[in-house]
Amino acid sequence: MKAVIQRVSQASVTINGKKVAAIKSGLLVLLGIVSDDATDDISWLSNKMVNMRIFPDAEGVMNNSISDNHGDIIVVSQFTLHANTKKGNRPSYIKAAKPDVAIPLYQSFIKQLESDLGKPIQTGEFGADMEVALINDGPVTIIIDTKNKD
């Protein structure tokens, strides 16, 4: 799994003109899944995300996590995170998991994140054409790949 995590002061997801998710302070997570991702990737990534100290403390130092900050999270599926751009000008998405593999992992990740954070997670819609709006706070943007756990 590959995740692009952005600390936001606000974010939203709109599908066909209807806002389906919106948060104030928190994280916008773009999540890409490959076919060999597994449940240990889900728990590791969720734990890392919930405990990552990227929010400012009283002195303005990034010492607090999303849990400490009581922030919210939006998770958006994004297969294009696994684009291969080595050859030519048209990205290849062959590494991205097919929906029959990706959807159950995506849903399991959201459930794990809800459990770890202790509150509901907002989402986009898997496979939909979405408009994602955000105000990146900091800016803080971090990329995590579960293939680089060690």
mmCIF file with all atom_site columns, C-alpha atoms in Angstrom:
data_model
loop_
_atom_site.group_PDB
_atom_site.id
_atom_site.type_symbol
_atom_site.label_atom_id
_atom_site.label_alt_id
_atom_site.label_comp_id
_atom_site.label_asym_id
_atom_site.label_entity_id
_atom_site.label_seq_id
_atom_site.pdbx_PDB_ins_code
_atom_site.Cartn_x
_atom_site.Cartn_y
_atom_site.Cartn_z
_atom_site.occupancy
_atom_site.B_iso_or_equiv
_atom_site.pdbx_formal_charge
_atom_site.auth_seq_id
_atom_site.auth_comp_id
_atom_site.auth_asym_id
_atom_site.auth_atom_id
_atom_site.pdbx_PDB_model_num
ATOM 1   C CA . MET A 1 1   ? 0.000   0.000  0.000   1.00 0.00 ? 1   MET A CA 1
ATOM 2   C CA . LYS A 1 2   ? 1.117   3.472  -0.752  1.00 0.00 ? 2   LYS A CA 1
ATOM 3   C CA . ALA A 1 3   ? -0.367  6.466  1.029   1.00 0.00 ? 3   ALA A CA 1
ATOM 4   C CA . VAL A 1 4   ? 0.044   10.166 0.455   1.00 0.00 ? 4   VAL A CA 1
ATOM 5   C CA . ILE A 1 5   ? -0.849  11.815 3.757   1.00 0.00 ? 5   ILE A CA 1
ATOM 6   C CA . GLN A 1 6   ? -1.563  15.528 3.834   1.00 0.00 ? 6   GLN A CA 1
ATOM 7   C CA . ARG A 1 7   ? -2.137  17.523 7.004   1.00 0.00 ? 7   ARG A CA 1
ATOM 8   C CA . VAL A 1 8   ? -5.082  19.784 6.210   1.00 0.00 ? 8   VAL A CA 1
ATOM 9   C CA . SER A 1 9   ? -6.970  22.643 7.786   1.00 0.00 ? 9   SER A CA 1
ATOM 10  C CA . GLN A 1 10  ? -9.934  21.504 5.685   1.00 0.00 ? 10  GLN A CA 1
ATOM 11  C CA . ALA A 1 11  ? -10.688 18.997 2.947   1.00 0.00 ? 11  ALA A CA 1
ATOM 12  C CA . SER A 1 12  ? -13.665 17.659 1.040   1.00 0.00 ? 12  SER A CA 1
ATOM 13  C CA . VAL A 1 13  ? -14.651 15.143 -1.625  1.00 0.00 ? 13  VAL A CA 1
ATOM 14  C CA . THR A 1 14  ? -17.360 15.855 -4.190  1.00 0.00 ? 14  THR A CA 1
ATOM 15  C CA . ILE A 1 15  ? -18.875 13.321 -6.595  1.00 0.00 ? 15  ILE A CA 1
ATOM 16  C CA . ASN A 1 16  ? -21.268 14.412 -9.358  1.00 0.00 ? 16  ASN A CA 1
ATOM 17  C CA . GLY A 1 17  ? -21.786 17.776 -7.685  1.00 0.00 ? 17  GLY A CA 1
ATOM 18  C CA . LYS A 1 18  ? -22.611 16.248 -4.280  1.00 0.00 ? 18  LYS A CA 1
ATOM 19  C CA . LYS A 1 19  ? -20.228 16.684 -1.340  1.00 0.00 ? 19  LYS A CA 1
ATOM 20  C CA . VAL A 1 20  ? -19.757 13.198 0.145   1.00 0.00 ? 20  VAL A CA 1
ATOM 21  C CA . ALA A 1 21  ? -17.061 13.969 2.723   1.00 0.00 ? 21  ALA A CA 1
ATOM 22  C CA . ALA A 1 22  ? -15.774 17.068 4.510   1.00 0.00 ? 22  ALA A CA 1
ATOM 23  C CA . ILE A 1 23  ? -13.449 17.692 7.453   1.00 0.00 ? 23  ILE A CA 1
ATOM 24  C CA . LYS A 1 24  ? -11.779 20.587 9.209   1.00 0.00 ? 24  LYS A CA 1
ATOM 25  C CA . SER A 1 25  ? -8.394  19.927 10.860  1.00 0.00 ? 25  SER A CA 1
ATOM 26  C CA . GLY A 1 26  ? -7.011  16.480 10.131  1.00 0.00 ? 26  GLY A CA 1
ATOM 27  C CA . LEU A 1 27  ? -5.582  14.290 7.400   1.00 0.00 ? 27  LEU A CA 1
ATOM 28  C CA . LEU A 1 28  ? -6.452  13.711 3.777   1.00 0.00 ? 28  LEU A CA 1
ATOM 29  C CA . VAL A 1 29  ? -5.127  10.286 2.786   1.00 0.00 ? 29  VAL A CA 1
ATOM 30  C CA . LEU A 1 30  ? -4.768  9.160  -0.819  1.00 0.00 ? 30  LEU A CA 1
ATOM 31  C CA . LEU A 1 31  ? -4.453  5.354  -0.775  1.00 0.00 ? 31  LEU A CA 1
ATOM 32  C CA . GLY A 1 32  ? -3.115  3.133  -3.547  1.00 0.00 ? 32  GLY A CA 1
ATOM 33  C CA . ILE A 1 33  ? -3.285  -0.669 -3.326  1.00 0.00 ? 33  ILE A CA 1
ATOM 34  C CA . VAL A 1 34  ? -1.313  -3.316 -5.223  1.00 0.00 ? 34  VAL A CA 1
ATOM 35  C CA . SER A 1 35  ? -2.287  -6.962 -5.621  1.00 0.00 ? 35  SER A CA 1
ATOM 36  C CA . ASP A 1 36  ? 0.279   -8.309 -3.141  1.00 0.00 ? 36  ASP A CA 1
ATOM 37  C CA . ASP A 1 37  ? -0.816  -6.028 -0.286  1.00 0.00 ? 37  ASP A CA 1
ATOM 38  C CA . ALA A 1 38  ? -2.086  -7.930 2.742   1.00 0.00 ? 38  ALA A CA 1
ATOM 39  C CA . THR A 1 39  ? -3.712  -7.512 6.153   1.00 0.00 ? 39  THR A CA 1
ATOM 40  C CA . ASP A 1 40  ? -0.371  -6.885 7.890   1.00 0.00 ? 40  ASP A CA 1
ATOM 41  C CA . ASP A 1 41  ? 0.057   -3.884 5.568   1.00 0.00 ? 41  ASP A CA 1
ATOM 42  C CA . ILE A 1 42  ? -3.319  -2.579 6.737   1.00 0.00 ? 42  ILE A CA 1
ATOM 43  C CA . SER A 1 43  ? -2.550  -2.731 10.449  1.00 0.00 ? 43  SER A CA 1
ATOM 44  C CA . TRP A 1 44  ? 0.988   -1.379 10.038  1.00 0.00 ? 44  TRP A CA 1
ATOM 45  C CA . LEU A 1 45  ? -0.100  1.576  7.888   1.00 0.00 ? 45  LEU A CA 1
ATOM 46  C CA . SER A 1 46  ? -3.068  2.438  10.092  1.00 0.00 ? 46  SER A CA 1
ATOM 47  C CA . ASN A 1 47  ? -0.941  2.361  13.236  1.00 0.00 ? 47  ASN A CA 1
ATOM 48  C CA . LYS A 1 48  ? 1.760   4.482  11.584  1.00 0.00 ? 48  LYS A CA 1
ATOM 49  C CA . MET A 1 49  ? -0.773  7.039  10.393  1.00 0.00 ? 49  MET A CA 1
ATOM 50  C CA . VAL A 1 50  ? -2.627  7.394  13.702  1.00 0.00 ? 50  VAL A CA 1
ATOM 51  C CA . ASN A 1 51  ? 0.586   7.777  15.709  1.00 0.00 ? 51  ASN A CA 1
ATOM 52  C CA . MET A 1 52  ? 2.662   9.892  13.310  1.00 0.00 ? 52  MET A CA 1
ATOM 53  C CA . ARG A 1 53  ? 3.656   13.107 15.071  1.00 0.00 ? 53  ARG A CA 1
ATOM 54  C CA . ILE A 1 54  ? 2.959   15.725 12.415  1.00 0.00 ? 54  ILE A CA 1
ATOM 55  C CA . PHE A 1 55  ? 0.685   18.131 14.310  1.00 0.00 ? 55  PHE A CA 1
ATOM 56  C CA . PRO A 1 56  ? 2.056   21.056 16.318  1.00 0.00 ? 56  PRO A CA 1
ATOM 57  C CA . ASP A 1 57  ? 2.160   21.060 20.110  1.00 0.00 ? 57  ASP A CA 1
ATOM 58  C CA . ALA A 1 58  ? 1.718   24.199 22.265  1.00 0.00 ? 58  ALA A CA 1
ATOM 59  C CA . GLU A 1 59  ? 5.204   25.386 21.228  1.00 0.00 ? 59  GLU A CA 1
ATOM 60  C CA . GLY A 1 60  ? 4.522   24.855 17.529  1.00 0.00 ? 60  GLY A CA 1
ATOM 61  C CA . VAL A 1 61  ? 6.775   21.786 17.260  1.00 0.00 ? 61  VAL A CA 1
ATOM 62  C CA . MET A 1 62  ? 5.436   18.742 15.378  1.00 0.00 ? 62  MET A CA 1
ATOM 63  C CA . ASN A 1 63  ? 5.069   16.493 18.432  1.00 0.00 ? 63  ASN A CA 1
ATOM 64  C CA . ASN A 1 64  ? 1.379   15.565 18.294  1.00 0.00 ? 64  ASN A CA 1
ATOM 65  C CA . SER A 1 65  ? -0.418  12.850 16.348  1.00 0.00 ? 65  SER A CA 1
ATOM 66  C CA . ILE A 1 66  ? -3.878  12.933 14.786  1.00 0.00 ? 66  ILE A CA 1
ATOM 67  C CA . SER A 1 67  ? -5.075  11.146 17.941  1.00 0.00 ? 67  SER A CA 1
ATOM 68  C CA . ASP A 1 68  ? -3.572  13.834 20.189  1.00 0.00 ? 68  ASP A CA 1
ATOM 69  C CA . ASN A 1 69  ? -5.089  16.520 17.968  1.00 0.00 ? 69  ASN A CA 1
ATOM 70  C CA . HIS A 1 70  ? -8.553  14.832 17.860  1.00 0.00 ? 70  HIS A CA 1
ATOM 71  C CA . GLY A 1 71  ? -8.587  15.487 14.117  1.00 0.00 ? 71  GLY A CA 1
ATOM 72  C CA . ASP A 1 72  ? -10.572 13.794 11.398  1.00 0.00 ? 72  ASP A CA 1
ATOM 73  C CA . ILE A 1 73  ? -9.493  11.745 8.393   1.00 0.00 ? 73  ILE A CA 1
ATOM 74  C CA . ILE A 1 74  ? -10.735 11.396 4.816   1.00 0.00 ? 74  ILE A CA 1
ATOM 75  C CA . VAL A 1 75  ? -9.459  8.374  2.865   1.00 0.00 ? 75  VAL A CA 1
ATOM 76  C CA . VAL A 1 76  ? -9.626  8.453  -0.933  1.00 0.00 ? 76  VAL A CA 1
ATOM 77  C CA . SER A 1 77  ? -8.720  5.468  -3.107  1.00 0.00 ? 77  SER A CA 1
ATOM 78  C CA . GLN A 1 78  ? -6.224  6.374  -5.824  1.00 0.00 ? 78  GLN A CA 1
ATOM 79  C CA . PHE A 1 79  ? -4.824  3.648  -8.059  1.00 0.00 ? 79  PHE A CA 1
ATOM 80  C CA . THR A 1 80  ? -2.684  6.205  -9.920  1.00 0.00 ? 80  THR A CA 1
ATOM 81  C CA . LEU A 1 81  ? -0.248  6.266  -6.979  1.00 0.00 ? 81  LEU A CA 1
ATOM 82  C CA . HIS A 1 82  ? 1.216   3.072  -8.455  1.00 0.00 ? 82  HIS A CA 1
ATOM 83  C CA . ALA A 1 83  ? 1.818   4.524  -11.926 1.00 0.00 ? 83  ALA A CA 1
ATOM 84  C CA . ASN A 1 84  ? 4.905   3.291  -13.732 1.00 0.00 ? 84  ASN A CA 1
ATOM 85  C CA . THR A 1 85  ? 6.365   6.158  -15.753 1.00 0.00 ? 85  THR A CA 1
ATOM 86  C CA . LYS A 1 86  ? 9.667   4.606  -16.861 1.00 0.00 ? 86  LYS A CA 1
ATOM 87  C CA . LYS A 1 87  ? 8.710   3.999  -20.466 1.00 0.00 ? 87  LYS A CA 1
ATOM 88  C CA . GLY A 1 88  ? 7.068   6.493  -22.804 1.00 0.00 ? 88  GLY A CA 1
ATOM 89  C CA . ASN A 1 89  ? 4.694   9.258  -21.813 1.00 0.00 ? 89  ASN A CA 1
ATOM 90  C CA . ARG A 1 90  ? 1.625   7.213  -20.919 1.00 0.00 ? 90  ARG A CA 1
ATOM 91  C CA . PRO A 1 91  ? 1.724   5.895  -17.338 1.00 0.00 ? 91  PRO A CA 1
ATOM 92  C CA . SER A 1 92  ? 1.095   2.201  -16.814 1.00 0.00 ? 92  SER A CA 1
ATOM 93  C CA . TYR A 1 93  ? -1.109  1.150  -13.907 1.00 0.00 ? 93  TYR A CA 1
ATOM 94  C CA . ILE A 1 94  ? -0.448  -2.574 -14.169 1.00 0.00 ? 94  ILE A CA 1
ATOM 95  C CA . LYS A 1 95  ? 0.799   -2.753 -10.546 1.00 0.00 ? 95  LYS A CA 1
ATOM 96  C CA . ALA A 1 96  ? -2.461  -1.370 -9.147  1.00 0.00 ? 96  ALA A CA 1
ATOM 97  C CA . ALA A 1 97  ? -4.730  -4.045 -7.703  1.00 0.00 ? 97  ALA A CA 1
ATOM 98  C CA . LYS A 1 98  ? -7.926  -4.912 -9.565  1.00 0.00 ? 98  LYS A CA 1
ATOM 99  C CA . PRO A 1 99  ? -11.183 -3.986 -7.789  1.00 0.00 ? 99  PRO A CA 1
ATOM 100 C CA . ASP A 1 100 ? -11.864 -7.554 -6.574  1.00 0.00 ? 100 ASP A CA 1
ATOM 101 C CA . VAL A 1 101 ? -8.618  -7.373 -4.561  1.00 0.00 ? 101 VAL A CA 1
ATOM 102 C CA . ALA A 1 102 ? -8.463  -3.627 -3.858  1.00 0.00 ? 102 ALA A CA 1
ATOM 103 C CA . ILE A 1 103 ? -12.009 -3.006 -2.582  1.00 0.00 ? 103 ILE A CA 1
ATOM 104 C CA . PRO A 1 104 ? -11.888 -5.488 0.327   1.00 0.00 ? 104 PRO A CA 1
ATOM 105 C CA . LEU A 1 105 ? -8.432  -4.188 1.345   1.00 0.00 ? 105 LEU A CA 1
ATOM 106 C CA . TYR A 1 106 ? -9.616  -0.575 1.081   1.00 0.00 ? 106 TYR A CA 1
ATOM 107 C CA . GLN A 1 107 ? -12.671 -1.324 3.234   1.00 0.00 ? 107 GLN A CA 1
ATOM 108 C CA . SER A 1 108 ? -10.578 -3.259 5.770   1.00 0.00 ? 108 SER A CA 1
ATOM 109 C CA . PHE A 1 109 ? -8.107  -0.382 5.969   1.00 0.00 ? 109 PHE A CA 1
ATOM 110 C CA . ILE A 1 110 ? -10.910 2.072  6.730   1.00 0.00 ? 110 ILE A CA 1
ATOM 111 C CA . LYS A 1 111 ? -12.291 -0.214 9.469   1.00 0.00 ? 111 LYS A CA 1
ATOM 112 C CA . GLN A 1 112 ? -8.816  -0.616 10.986  1.00 0.00 ? 112 GLN A CA 1
ATOM 113 C CA . LEU A 1 113 ? -8.247  3.138  10.887  1.00 0.00 ? 113 LEU A CA 1
ATOM 114 C CA . GLU A 1 114 ? -11.611 3.731  12.596  1.00 0.00 ? 114 GLU A CA 1
ATOM 115 C CA . SER A 1 115 ? -10.657 1.238  15.289  1.00 0.00 ? 115 SER A CA 1
ATOM 116 C CA . ASP A 1 116 ? -7.192  2.741  15.797  1.00 0.00 ? 116 ASP A CA 1
ATOM 117 C CA . LEU A 1 117 ? -8.446  6.347  15.793  1.00 0.00 ? 117 LEU A CA 1
ATOM 118 C CA . GLY A 1 118 ? -11.602 5.615  17.771  1.00 0.00 ? 118 GLY A CA 1
ATOM 119 C CA . LYS A 1 119 ? -13.923 7.567  15.487  1.00 0.00 ? 119 LYS A CA 1
ATOM 120 C CA . PRO A 1 120 ? -15.565 7.311  12.047  1.00 0.00 ? 120 PRO A CA 1
ATOM 121 C CA . ILE A 1 121 ? -13.455 7.869  8.943   1.00 0.00 ? 121 ILE A CA 1
ATOM 122 C CA . GLN A 1 122 ? -14.890 9.736  5.990   1.00 0.00 ? 122 GLN A CA 1
ATOM 123 C CA . THR A 1 123 ? -14.215 8.468  2.482   1.00 0.00 ? 123 THR A CA 1
ATOM 124 C CA . GLY A 1 124 ? -14.575 9.082  -1.165  1.00 0.00 ? 124 GLY A CA 1
ATOM 125 C CA . GLU A 1 125 ? -16.149 6.370  -3.324  1.00 0.00 ? 125 GLU A CA 1
ATOM 126 C CA . PHE A 1 126 ? -13.931 3.599  -4.666  1.00 0.00 ? 126 PHE A CA 1
ATOM 127 C CA . GLY A 1 127 ? -13.548 3.911  -8.448  1.00 0.00 ? 127 GLY A CA 1
ATOM 128 C CA . ALA A 1 128 ? -15.587 7.120  -8.740  1.00 0.00 ? 128 ALA A CA 1
ATOM 129 C CA . ASP A 1 129 ? -14.482 10.260 -10.525 1.00 0.00 ? 129 ASP A CA 1
ATOM 130 C CA . MET A 1 130 ? -13.978 12.562 -7.539  1.00 0.00 ? 130 MET A CA 1
ATOM 131 C CA . GLU A 1 131 ? -13.131 16.190 -6.975  1.00 0.00 ? 131 GLU A CA 1
ATOM 132 C CA . VAL A 1 132 ? -10.856 16.467 -3.953  1.00 0.00 ? 132 VAL A CA 1
ATOM 133 C CA . ALA A 1 133 ? -10.418 19.906 -2.417  1.00 0.00 ? 133 ALA A CA 1
ATOM 134 C CA . LEU A 1 134 ? -8.002  20.702 0.392   1.00 0.00 ? 134 LEU A CA 1
ATOM 135 C CA . ILE A 1 135 ? -6.049  23.343 2.174   1.00 0.00 ? 135 ILE A CA 1
ATOM 136 C CA . ASN A 1 136 ? -2.721  21.750 3.015   1.00 0.00 ? 136 ASN A CA 1
ATOM 137 C CA . ASP A 1 137 ? -1.655  22.916 6.471   1.00 0.00 ? 137 ASP A CA 1
ATOM 138 C CA . GLY A 1 138 ? 2.055   23.603 6.714   1.00 0.00 ? 138 GLY A CA 1
ATOM 139 C CA . PRO A 1 139 ? 2.339   22.372 4.024   1.00 0.00 ? 139 PRO A CA 1
ATOM 140 C CA . VAL A 1 140 ? 2.838   18.887 5.405   1.00 0.00 ? 140 VAL A CA 1
ATOM 141 C CA . THR A 1 141 ? 2.748   16.010 2.907   1.00 0.00 ? 141 THR A CA 1
ATOM 142 C CA . ILE A 1 142 ? 4.212   12.581 3.667   1.00 0.00 ? 142 ILE A CA 1
ATOM 143 C CA . ILE A 1 143 ? 4.410   9.492  1.459   1.00 0.00 ? 143 ILE A CA 1
ATOM 144 C CA . ILE A 1 144 ? 4.389   6.081  3.101   1.00 0.00 ? 144 ILE A CA 1
ATOM 145 C CA . ASP A 1 145 ? 4.883   2.803  1.236   1.00 0.00 ? 145 ASP A CA 1
ATOM 146 C CA . THR A 1 146 ? 4.295   -0.433 3.152   1.00 0.00 ? 146 THR A CA 1
ATOM 147 C CA . LYS A 1 147 ? 6.893   -2.080 0.922   1.00 0.00 ? 147 LYS A CA 1
ATOM 148 C CA . ASN A 1 148 ? 9.470   0.036  2.796   1.00 0.00 ? 148 ASN A CA 1
ATOM 149 C CA . LYS A 1 149 ? 8.551   -0.988 6.362   1.00 0.00 ? 149 LYS A CA 1
ATOM 150 C CA . ASP A 1 150 ? 12.007  -2.148 7.308   1.00 0.00 ? 150 ASP A CA 1
#
